[in-house]
């Protein structure tokens, strides 16, 4: 990768303008700091791995959103009962979910969906992006929990993020 003083002129300009606007000050020190950030930030971001979202069937998001809304309501009621009930009856567990999603944006959407649903929290993505660690507040059958996440959430997201 060769060095460029300004790998992204639009990003440099944007960083400079936002810095000055946030500082609400036009002193030499503010302008100098804005210039320094405008030089450094594009250099740092150019080194980041970029993976652009490729959207397939965006229409699959509509039934997924409806399903998620329903699941959130049901899970809120279920979690409220579980939390207010005897703690000893809870069977919490960390479970690794094997992923078929490969697009990082799809994986991010899946982790968000899982975390939005009360009673589950996405906690870690394996380095190879092939497994997602999820904490379940109460799980009776780990295989059924994996199958439910894969069919209810991952399958529609695979259609959106091929």
Short mmCIF file of N, CA, C and O in Angstrom, two decimals, residues 15-135:
data_model
loop_
_atom_site.label_atom_id
_atom_site.label_comp_id
_atom_site.label_asym_id
_atom_site.label_seq_id
_atom_site.Cartn_x
_atom_site.Cartn_y
_atom_site.Cartn_z
N UNK A 15 -13.67 15.97 7.84
CA UNK A 15 -13.08 15.94 9.19
C UNK A 15 -12.73 17.35 9.64
O UNK A 15 -13.04 17.76 10.77
N UNK A 16 -12.10 18.12 8.77
CA UNK A 16 -11.72 19.50 9.11
C UNK A 16 -12.94 20.34 9.45
O UNK A 16 -12.98 21.01 10.48
N UNK A 17 -13.95 20.30 8.60
CA UNK A 17 -15.16 21.11 8.81
C UNK A 17 -15.87 20.70 10.10
O UNK A 17 -16.24 21.56 10.91
N UNK A 18 -16.03 19.39 10.32
CA UNK A 18 -16.71 18.95 11.53
C UNK A 18 -15.92 19.32 12.78
O UNK A 18 -16.50 19.68 13.80
N UNK A 19 -14.59 19.24 12.73
CA UNK A 19 -13.80 19.62 13.90
C UNK A 19 -14.01 21.09 14.23
O UNK A 19 -14.24 21.45 15.39
N UNK A 20 -13.95 21.94 13.25
CA UNK A 20 -14.12 23.38 13.48
C UNK A 20 -15.54 23.68 13.97
O UNK A 20 -15.73 24.46 14.90
N UNK A 21 -16.54 23.02 13.37
CA UNK A 21 -17.92 23.25 13.81
C UNK A 21 -18.14 22.75 15.25
O UNK A 21 -18.83 23.41 16.03
N UNK A 22 -17.57 21.62 15.60
CA UNK A 22 -17.75 21.10 16.96
C UNK A 22 -17.00 21.96 17.98
O UNK A 22 -17.46 22.13 19.11
N UNK A 23 -15.86 22.49 17.59
CA UNK A 23 -15.08 23.32 18.51
C UNK A 23 -15.74 24.69 18.72
O UNK A 23 -15.52 25.32 19.74
N UNK A 24 -16.55 25.11 17.76
CA UNK A 24 -17.21 26.43 17.80
C UNK A 24 -16.20 27.54 18.09
O UNK A 24 -16.46 28.46 18.86
N UNK A 25 -15.04 27.41 17.46
CA UNK A 25 -13.96 28.35 17.71
C UNK A 25 -13.11 28.41 16.44
O UNK A 25 -12.87 27.38 15.81
N UNK A 26 -12.66 29.58 16.08
CA UNK A 26 -11.87 29.73 14.87
C UNK A 26 -10.46 30.19 15.17
O UNK A 26 -9.82 30.85 14.37
N UNK A 27 -9.96 29.82 16.34
CA UNK A 27 -8.60 30.21 16.72
C UNK A 27 -7.59 29.42 15.89
O UNK A 27 -7.91 28.40 15.27
N UNK A 28 -6.35 29.89 15.92
CA UNK A 28 -5.29 29.21 15.18
C UNK A 28 -5.11 27.78 15.69
O UNK A 28 -4.88 26.85 14.90
N UNK A 29 -5.22 27.59 17.00
CA UNK A 29 -5.05 26.25 17.58
C UNK A 29 -6.15 25.30 17.07
O UNK A 29 -5.87 24.14 16.73
N UNK A 30 -7.39 25.78 17.00
CA UNK A 30 -8.49 24.95 16.51
C UNK A 30 -8.29 24.61 15.04
O UNK A 30 -8.47 23.45 14.64
N UNK A 31 -7.91 25.58 14.24
CA UNK A 31 -7.70 25.33 12.81
C UNK A 31 -6.51 24.39 12.60
O UNK A 31 -6.57 23.51 11.74
N UNK A 32 -5.45 24.55 13.39
CA UNK A 32 -4.28 23.67 13.28
C UNK A 32 -4.64 22.23 13.67
O UNK A 32 -4.25 21.28 12.99
N UNK A 33 -5.41 22.07 14.75
CA UNK A 33 -5.85 20.74 15.16
C UNK A 33 -6.75 20.13 14.10
O UNK A 33 -6.65 18.93 13.80
N UNK A 34 -7.64 20.91 13.52
CA UNK A 34 -8.50 20.43 12.45
C UNK A 34 -7.69 19.97 11.25
O UNK A 34 -7.99 18.93 10.64
N UNK A 35 -6.65 20.71 10.91
CA UNK A 35 -5.78 20.34 9.80
C UNK A 35 -5.03 19.04 10.11
O UNK A 35 -4.94 18.14 9.26
N UNK A 36 -4.53 18.92 11.35
CA UNK A 36 -3.83 17.70 11.74
C UNK A 36 -4.77 16.49 11.66
O UNK A 36 -4.40 15.44 11.12
N UNK A 37 -5.98 16.64 12.18
CA UNK A 37 -6.96 15.55 12.11
C UNK A 37 -7.34 15.23 10.66
O UNK A 37 -7.53 14.07 10.30
N UNK A 38 -7.45 16.27 9.83
CA UNK A 38 -7.80 16.08 8.42
C UNK A 38 -6.70 15.32 7.69
O UNK A 38 -6.98 14.61 6.71
N UNK A 39 -5.46 15.42 8.16
CA UNK A 39 -4.37 14.66 7.58
C UNK A 39 -4.31 13.23 8.12
O UNK A 39 -4.08 12.28 7.38
N UNK A 40 -4.53 13.07 9.43
CA UNK A 40 -4.35 11.77 10.09
C UNK A 40 -5.54 10.82 9.94
O UNK A 40 -5.34 9.62 9.73
N UNK A 41 -6.76 11.32 10.10
CA UNK A 41 -7.93 10.43 10.10
C UNK A 41 -8.08 9.64 8.79
O UNK A 41 -8.31 8.43 8.83
N UNK A 42 -7.93 10.25 7.63
CA UNK A 42 -8.01 9.46 6.40
C UNK A 42 -6.87 8.43 6.29
O UNK A 42 -7.07 7.35 5.73
N UNK A 43 -5.70 8.75 6.85
CA UNK A 43 -4.59 7.79 6.85
C UNK A 43 -4.97 6.55 7.67
O UNK A 43 -4.73 5.42 7.26
N UNK A 44 -5.56 6.78 8.84
CA UNK A 44 -5.96 5.67 9.70
C UNK A 44 -7.10 4.86 9.09
O UNK A 44 -7.07 3.64 9.10
N UNK A 45 -8.08 5.54 8.56
CA UNK A 45 -9.23 4.81 8.01
C UNK A 45 -8.88 4.08 6.72
O UNK A 45 -9.50 3.07 6.39
N UNK A 46 -7.86 4.53 6.00
CA UNK A 46 -7.45 3.84 4.77
C UNK A 46 -6.86 2.47 5.09
O UNK A 46 -6.86 1.57 4.26
N UNK A 47 -6.38 2.30 6.32
CA UNK A 47 -5.79 1.02 6.73
C UNK A 47 -6.83 0.02 7.21
O UNK A 47 -6.52 -1.15 7.41
N UNK A 48 -8.05 0.46 7.42
CA UNK A 48 -9.10 -0.43 7.89
C UNK A 48 -9.59 -1.31 6.76
O UNK A 48 -9.66 -0.90 5.60
N UNK A 49 -9.96 -2.52 7.12
CA UNK A 49 -10.53 -3.43 6.13
C UNK A 49 -11.93 -2.93 5.78
O UNK A 49 -12.75 -2.70 6.66
N UNK A 50 -12.18 -2.79 4.53
CA UNK A 50 -13.50 -2.32 4.11
C UNK A 50 -14.25 -3.43 3.41
O UNK A 50 -13.71 -4.12 2.56
N UNK A 51 -15.47 -3.58 3.81
CA UNK A 51 -16.34 -4.57 3.17
C UNK A 51 -17.67 -3.86 2.95
O UNK A 51 -18.34 -3.50 3.90
N UNK A 52 -17.99 -3.62 1.71
CA UNK A 52 -19.19 -2.86 1.40
C UNK A 52 -20.41 -3.78 1.42
O UNK A 52 -20.33 -4.94 1.06
N UNK A 53 -21.50 -3.21 1.87
CA UNK A 53 -22.75 -3.97 1.94
C UNK A 53 -23.27 -4.23 0.53
O UNK A 53 -23.31 -3.33 -0.30
N UNK A 54 -23.62 -5.46 0.28
CA UNK A 54 -24.27 -5.81 -0.96
C UNK A 54 -25.67 -6.26 -0.57
O UNK A 54 -25.84 -7.23 0.17
N UNK A 55 -26.64 -5.52 -1.02
CA UNK A 55 -28.02 -5.81 -0.67
C UNK A 55 -28.64 -6.67 -1.75
O UNK A 55 -28.60 -6.34 -2.93
N UNK A 56 -29.20 -7.78 -1.33
CA UNK A 56 -29.90 -8.67 -2.27
C UNK A 56 -31.38 -8.34 -2.27
O UNK A 56 -31.80 -7.31 -2.78
N UNK A 57 -32.18 -9.18 -1.63
CA UNK A 57 -33.62 -9.02 -1.57
C UNK A 57 -34.00 -8.17 -0.35
O UNK A 57 -34.27 -8.70 0.72
N UNK A 58 -34.01 -6.85 -0.52
CA UNK A 58 -34.34 -5.96 0.59
C UNK A 58 -35.78 -6.14 1.06
O UNK A 58 -36.11 -5.84 2.20
N UNK A 59 -36.63 -6.68 0.20
CA UNK A 59 -38.02 -6.93 0.57
C UNK A 59 -38.15 -7.95 1.69
O UNK A 59 -39.15 -7.98 2.40
N UNK A 60 -37.12 -8.77 1.88
CA UNK A 60 -37.15 -9.77 2.96
C UNK A 60 -37.05 -9.10 4.33
O UNK A 60 -37.33 -9.74 5.35
N UNK A 61 -36.69 -7.82 4.36
CA UNK A 61 -36.61 -7.12 5.64
C UNK A 61 -37.99 -6.84 6.23
O UNK A 61 -38.13 -6.76 7.45
N UNK A 62 -39.01 -6.71 5.40
CA UNK A 62 -40.35 -6.39 5.89
C UNK A 62 -40.92 -7.51 6.75
O UNK A 62 -41.30 -7.27 7.90
N UNK A 63 -40.96 -8.75 6.25
CA UNK A 63 -41.46 -9.82 7.13
C UNK A 63 -40.53 -10.06 8.33
O UNK A 63 -41.00 -10.40 9.41
N UNK A 64 -39.23 -9.85 8.14
CA UNK A 64 -38.30 -10.01 9.26
C UNK A 64 -38.59 -8.97 10.34
O UNK A 64 -38.61 -9.30 11.53
N UNK A 65 -38.84 -7.73 9.94
CA UNK A 65 -39.15 -6.67 10.92
C UNK A 65 -40.44 -6.99 11.66
O UNK A 65 -40.53 -6.78 12.89
N UNK A 66 -41.45 -7.48 10.95
CA UNK A 66 -42.72 -7.85 11.60
C UNK A 66 -42.51 -9.00 12.58
O UNK A 66 -43.01 -8.98 13.71
N UNK A 67 -41.74 -10.00 12.15
CA UNK A 67 -41.45 -11.15 13.01
C UNK A 67 -40.67 -10.70 14.25
O UNK A 67 -40.96 -11.12 15.36
N UNK A 68 -39.69 -9.80 14.04
CA UNK A 68 -38.90 -9.29 15.16
C UNK A 68 -39.76 -8.50 16.14
O UNK A 68 -39.62 -8.66 17.35
N UNK A 69 -40.66 -7.67 15.62
CA UNK A 69 -41.54 -6.89 16.50
C UNK A 69 -42.38 -7.82 17.37
O UNK A 69 -42.52 -7.61 18.58
N UNK A 70 -42.93 -8.85 16.75
CA UNK A 70 -43.72 -9.83 17.50
C UNK A 70 -42.86 -10.54 18.54
O UNK A 70 -43.25 -10.69 19.70
N UNK A 71 -41.68 -10.97 18.13
CA UNK A 71 -40.78 -11.69 19.03
C UNK A 71 -40.36 -10.83 20.22
O UNK A 71 -40.21 -11.34 21.33
N UNK A 72 -40.17 -9.55 19.99
CA UNK A 72 -39.78 -8.65 21.09
C UNK A 72 -40.91 -8.55 22.11
O UNK A 72 -40.67 -8.61 23.33
N UNK A 73 -42.15 -8.43 21.65
CA UNK A 73 -43.29 -8.35 22.57
C UNK A 73 -43.41 -9.65 23.37
O UNK A 73 -43.52 -9.64 24.60
N UNK A 74 -43.39 -10.78 22.68
CA UNK A 74 -43.52 -12.08 23.35
C UNK A 74 -42.35 -12.30 24.32
O UNK A 74 -42.54 -12.74 25.46
N UNK A 75 -41.12 -11.97 23.88
CA UNK A 75 -39.95 -12.17 24.73
C UNK A 75 -39.98 -11.28 25.96
O UNK A 75 -39.55 -11.69 27.04
N UNK A 76 -40.51 -10.06 25.83
CA UNK A 76 -40.63 -9.17 27.00
C UNK A 76 -41.53 -9.80 28.06
O UNK A 76 -41.20 -9.78 29.25
N UNK A 77 -42.63 -10.34 27.63
CA UNK A 77 -43.56 -10.98 28.57
C UNK A 77 -42.91 -12.22 29.19
O UNK A 77 -42.96 -12.42 30.40
N UNK A 78 -42.28 -13.02 28.35
CA UNK A 78 -41.61 -14.25 28.84
C UNK A 78 -40.50 -13.91 29.82
O UNK A 78 -40.42 -14.52 30.91
N UNK A 79 -39.65 -12.95 29.48
CA UNK A 79 -38.54 -12.58 30.36
C UNK A 79 -39.06 -11.98 31.66
O UNK A 79 -38.53 -12.26 32.74
N UNK A 80 -40.12 -11.19 31.60
CA UNK A 80 -40.69 -10.62 32.82
C UNK A 80 -41.15 -11.74 33.75
O UNK A 80 -40.89 -11.71 34.97
N UNK A 81 -41.81 -12.75 33.20
CA UNK A 81 -42.25 -13.90 34.02
C UNK A 81 -41.05 -14.64 34.60
O UNK A 81 -41.06 -15.05 35.75
N UNK A 82 -40.03 -14.83 33.77
CA UNK A 82 -38.85 -15.56 34.23
C UNK A 82 -38.11 -14.81 35.33
O UNK A 82 -37.68 -15.41 36.31
N UNK A 83 -37.95 -13.52 35.15
CA UNK A 83 -37.21 -12.72 36.13
C UNK A 83 -37.99 -12.60 37.43
O UNK A 83 -37.40 -12.61 38.52
N UNK A 84 -39.30 -12.51 37.35
CA UNK A 84 -40.12 -12.40 38.55
C UNK A 84 -40.36 -13.75 39.22
O UNK A 84 -40.77 -13.81 40.37
N UNK A 85 -40.09 -14.82 38.50
CA UNK A 85 -40.28 -16.17 39.05
C UNK A 85 -39.04 -16.63 39.80
O UNK A 85 -38.09 -15.88 40.02
N UNK A 86 -39.06 -17.89 40.18
CA UNK A 86 -37.92 -18.44 40.93
C UNK A 86 -36.65 -18.48 40.07
O UNK A 86 -36.67 -19.00 38.95
N UNK A 87 -35.59 -17.92 40.61
CA UNK A 87 -34.34 -17.83 39.87
C UNK A 87 -33.76 -19.22 39.57
O UNK A 87 -33.12 -19.43 38.54
N UNK A 88 -33.99 -20.16 40.45
CA UNK A 88 -33.42 -21.51 40.27
C UNK A 88 -33.98 -22.22 39.05
O UNK A 88 -33.39 -23.19 38.57
N UNK A 89 -35.11 -21.76 38.54
CA UNK A 89 -35.71 -22.40 37.35
C UNK A 89 -35.10 -21.90 36.04
O UNK A 89 -35.35 -22.48 34.99
N UNK A 90 -34.30 -20.84 36.11
CA UNK A 90 -33.66 -20.33 34.90
C UNK A 90 -32.50 -21.24 34.50
O UNK A 90 -31.72 -21.68 35.34
N UNK A 91 -32.42 -21.52 33.21
CA UNK A 91 -31.34 -22.35 32.68
C UNK A 91 -30.56 -21.52 31.67
O UNK A 91 -30.68 -21.71 30.46
N UNK A 92 -29.78 -20.58 32.17
CA UNK A 92 -29.03 -19.71 31.26
C UNK A 92 -27.84 -20.46 30.68
O UNK A 92 -27.31 -21.39 31.30
N UNK A 93 -27.45 -20.06 29.49
CA UNK A 93 -26.35 -20.75 28.81
C UNK A 93 -25.75 -19.86 27.73
O UNK A 93 -26.44 -19.02 27.14
N UNK A 94 -24.46 -20.07 27.50
CA UNK A 94 -23.77 -19.49 26.35
C UNK A 94 -23.74 -20.58 25.28
O UNK A 94 -23.33 -21.71 25.55
N UNK A 95 -24.15 -20.23 24.07
CA UNK A 95 -24.19 -21.21 22.98
C UNK A 95 -23.54 -20.60 21.74
O UNK A 95 -23.85 -19.47 21.36
N UNK A 96 -22.66 -21.36 21.12
CA UNK A 96 -22.06 -20.94 19.85
C UNK A 96 -23.02 -21.29 18.71
O UNK A 96 -23.41 -22.44 18.56
N UNK A 97 -23.39 -20.28 17.95
CA UNK A 97 -24.28 -20.46 16.80
C UNK A 97 -23.42 -20.52 15.54
O UNK A 97 -22.70 -19.56 15.24
N UNK A 98 -23.46 -21.62 14.79
CA UNK A 98 -22.72 -21.66 13.52
C UNK A 98 -23.40 -20.75 12.50
O UNK A 98 -24.62 -20.76 12.37
N UNK A 99 -22.60 -19.95 11.81
CA UNK A 99 -23.16 -18.97 10.88
C UNK A 99 -22.96 -19.39 9.42
O UNK A 99 -21.92 -19.91 9.06
N UNK A 100 -23.99 -19.13 8.64
CA UNK A 100 -23.88 -19.26 7.20
C UNK A 100 -23.72 -17.89 6.56
O UNK A 100 -23.26 -17.78 5.43
N UNK A 101 -24.11 -16.84 7.29
CA UNK A 101 -23.88 -15.48 6.82
C UNK A 101 -22.39 -15.23 6.74
O UNK A 101 -21.65 -15.60 7.66
N UNK A 102 -21.93 -14.60 5.67
CA UNK A 102 -20.51 -14.27 5.56
C UNK A 102 -20.28 -12.77 5.48
O UNK A 102 -19.21 -12.29 5.81
N UNK A 103 -21.27 -12.03 5.04
CA UNK A 103 -21.16 -10.58 4.92
C UNK A 103 -21.19 -9.96 6.32
O UNK A 103 -22.10 -10.21 7.10
N UNK A 104 -20.19 -9.14 6.63
CA UNK A 104 -20.09 -8.56 7.98
C UNK A 104 -21.30 -7.69 8.31
O UNK A 104 -21.71 -7.60 9.47
N UNK A 105 -21.90 -7.08 7.32
CA UNK A 105 -23.09 -6.26 7.56
C UNK A 105 -24.28 -7.14 7.94
O UNK A 105 -25.08 -6.79 8.80
N UNK A 106 -24.40 -8.28 7.30
CA UNK A 106 -25.44 -9.24 7.66
C UNK A 106 -25.22 -9.80 9.05
O UNK A 106 -26.17 -9.96 9.83
N UNK A 107 -23.97 -10.09 9.38
CA UNK A 107 -23.65 -10.59 10.72
C UNK A 107 -23.96 -9.52 11.77
O UNK A 107 -24.53 -9.82 12.82
N UNK A 108 -23.63 -8.28 11.46
CA UNK A 108 -23.95 -7.17 12.38
C UNK A 108 -25.46 -7.04 12.58
O UNK A 108 -25.92 -6.82 13.69
N UNK A 109 -26.20 -7.18 11.49
CA UNK A 109 -27.67 -7.12 11.60
C UNK A 109 -28.18 -8.27 12.47
O UNK A 109 -29.05 -8.07 13.32
N UNK A 110 -27.62 -9.47 12.28
CA UNK A 110 -28.03 -10.61 13.08
C UNK A 110 -27.72 -10.39 14.56
O UNK A 110 -28.56 -10.66 15.42
N UNK A 111 -26.54 -9.88 14.87
CA UNK A 111 -26.20 -9.64 16.27
C UNK A 111 -27.13 -8.60 16.88
O UNK A 111 -27.51 -8.72 18.04
N UNK A 112 -27.50 -7.61 16.09
CA UNK A 112 -28.44 -6.59 16.59
C UNK A 112 -29.81 -7.18 16.85
O UNK A 112 -30.43 -6.90 17.88
N UNK A 113 -30.29 -7.99 15.93
CA UNK A 113 -31.60 -8.63 16.08
C UNK A 113 -31.62 -9.51 17.34
O UNK A 113 -32.56 -9.47 18.13
N UNK A 114 -30.57 -10.30 17.52
CA UNK A 114 -30.49 -11.18 18.69
C UNK A 114 -30.48 -10.36 19.97
O UNK A 114 -31.19 -10.68 20.93
N UNK A 115 -29.70 -9.30 19.99
CA UNK A 115 -29.58 -8.49 21.20
C UNK A 115 -30.86 -7.69 21.47
O UNK A 115 -31.20 -7.44 22.62
N UNK A 116 -31.59 -7.32 20.41
CA UNK A 116 -32.85 -6.59 20.61
C UNK A 116 -33.92 -7.46 21.25
O UNK A 116 -34.82 -6.96 21.91
N UNK A 117 -33.82 -8.75 21.05
CA UNK A 117 -34.82 -9.67 21.59
C UNK A 117 -34.50 -9.95 23.05
O UNK A 117 -33.44 -10.50 23.35
N UNK A 118 -35.37 -9.56 23.98
CA UNK A 118 -35.09 -9.79 25.40
C UNK A 118 -34.84 -11.27 25.70
O UNK A 118 -35.49 -12.15 25.15
N UNK A 119 -33.86 -11.51 26.56
CA UNK A 119 -33.51 -12.87 26.94
C UNK A 119 -32.33 -13.42 26.18
O UNK A 119 -31.82 -14.49 26.52
N UNK A 120 -31.87 -12.71 25.15
CA UNK A 120 -30.69 -13.13 24.39
C UNK A 120 -29.76 -11.95 24.18
O UNK A 120 -30.22 -10.81 24.01
N UNK A 121 -28.46 -12.23 24.18
CA UNK A 121 -27.46 -11.19 23.94
C UNK A 121 -26.33 -11.80 23.13
O UNK A 121 -25.79 -12.84 23.49
N UNK A 122 -25.97 -11.15 22.03
CA UNK A 122 -24.81 -11.57 21.25
C UNK A 122 -23.57 -11.11 22.02
O UNK A 122 -23.50 -9.95 22.42
N UNK A 123 -22.61 -12.02 22.20
CA UNK A 123 -21.46 -11.64 23.03
C UNK A 123 -20.13 -11.68 22.30
O UNK A 123 -19.23 -10.93 22.65
N UNK A 124 -19.97 -12.54 21.31
CA UNK A 124 -18.68 -12.64 20.64
C UNK A 124 -18.84 -13.25 19.26
O UNK A 124 -19.65 -14.14 19.06
N UNK A 125 -18.03 -12.76 18.33
CA UNK A 125 -17.94 -13.32 16.99
C UNK A 125 -16.57 -13.96 16.85
O UNK A 125 -15.56 -13.33 17.19
N UNK A 126 -16.53 -15.20 16.39
CA UNK A 126 -15.24 -15.87 16.24
C UNK A 126 -14.39 -15.13 15.21
O UNK A 126 -14.92 -14.43 14.34
N UNK A 127 -13.08 -15.28 15.31
CA UNK A 127 -12.16 -14.57 14.42
C UNK A 127 -12.41 -14.90 12.95
O UNK A 127 -12.24 -14.05 12.08
N UNK A 128 -12.85 -16.12 12.68
CA UNK A 128 -13.12 -16.51 11.29
C UNK A 128 -14.55 -16.16 10.84
O UNK A 128 -14.93 -16.49 9.71
N UNK A 129 -15.32 -15.52 11.71
CA UNK A 129 -16.71 -15.09 11.43
C UNK A 129 -17.65 -16.26 11.15
O UNK A 129 -18.67 -16.08 10.51
N UNK A 130 -17.34 -17.42 11.64
CA UNK A 130 -18.18 -18.59 11.35
C UNK A 130 -19.04 -19.01 12.53
O UNK A 130 -19.87 -19.89 12.39
N UNK A 131 -18.83 -18.40 13.69
CA UNK A 131 -19.61 -18.73 14.88
C UNK A 131 -19.88 -17.48 15.70
O UNK A 131 -19.02 -16.61 15.81
N UNK A 132 -21.07 -17.42 16.25
CA UNK A 132 -21.48 -16.30 17.09
C UNK A 132 -21.85 -16.85 18.46
O UNK A 132 -22.67 -17.77 18.55
N UNK A 133 -21.25 -16.28 19.49
CA UNK A 133 -21.56 -16.71 20.85
C UNK A 133 -22.74 -15.88 21.37
O UNK A 133 -22.69 -14.65 21.34
N UNK A 134 -23.78 -16.58 21.79
CA UNK A 134 -25.01 -15.92 22.26
C UNK A 134 -25.31 -16.40 23.68
O UNK A 134 -25.20 -17.59 23.97
N UNK A 135 -25.69 -15.46 24.54
CA UNK A 135 -26.12 -15.83 25.89
C UNK A 135 -27.65 -15.86 25.90
O UNK A 135 -28.31 -14.92 25.47
#
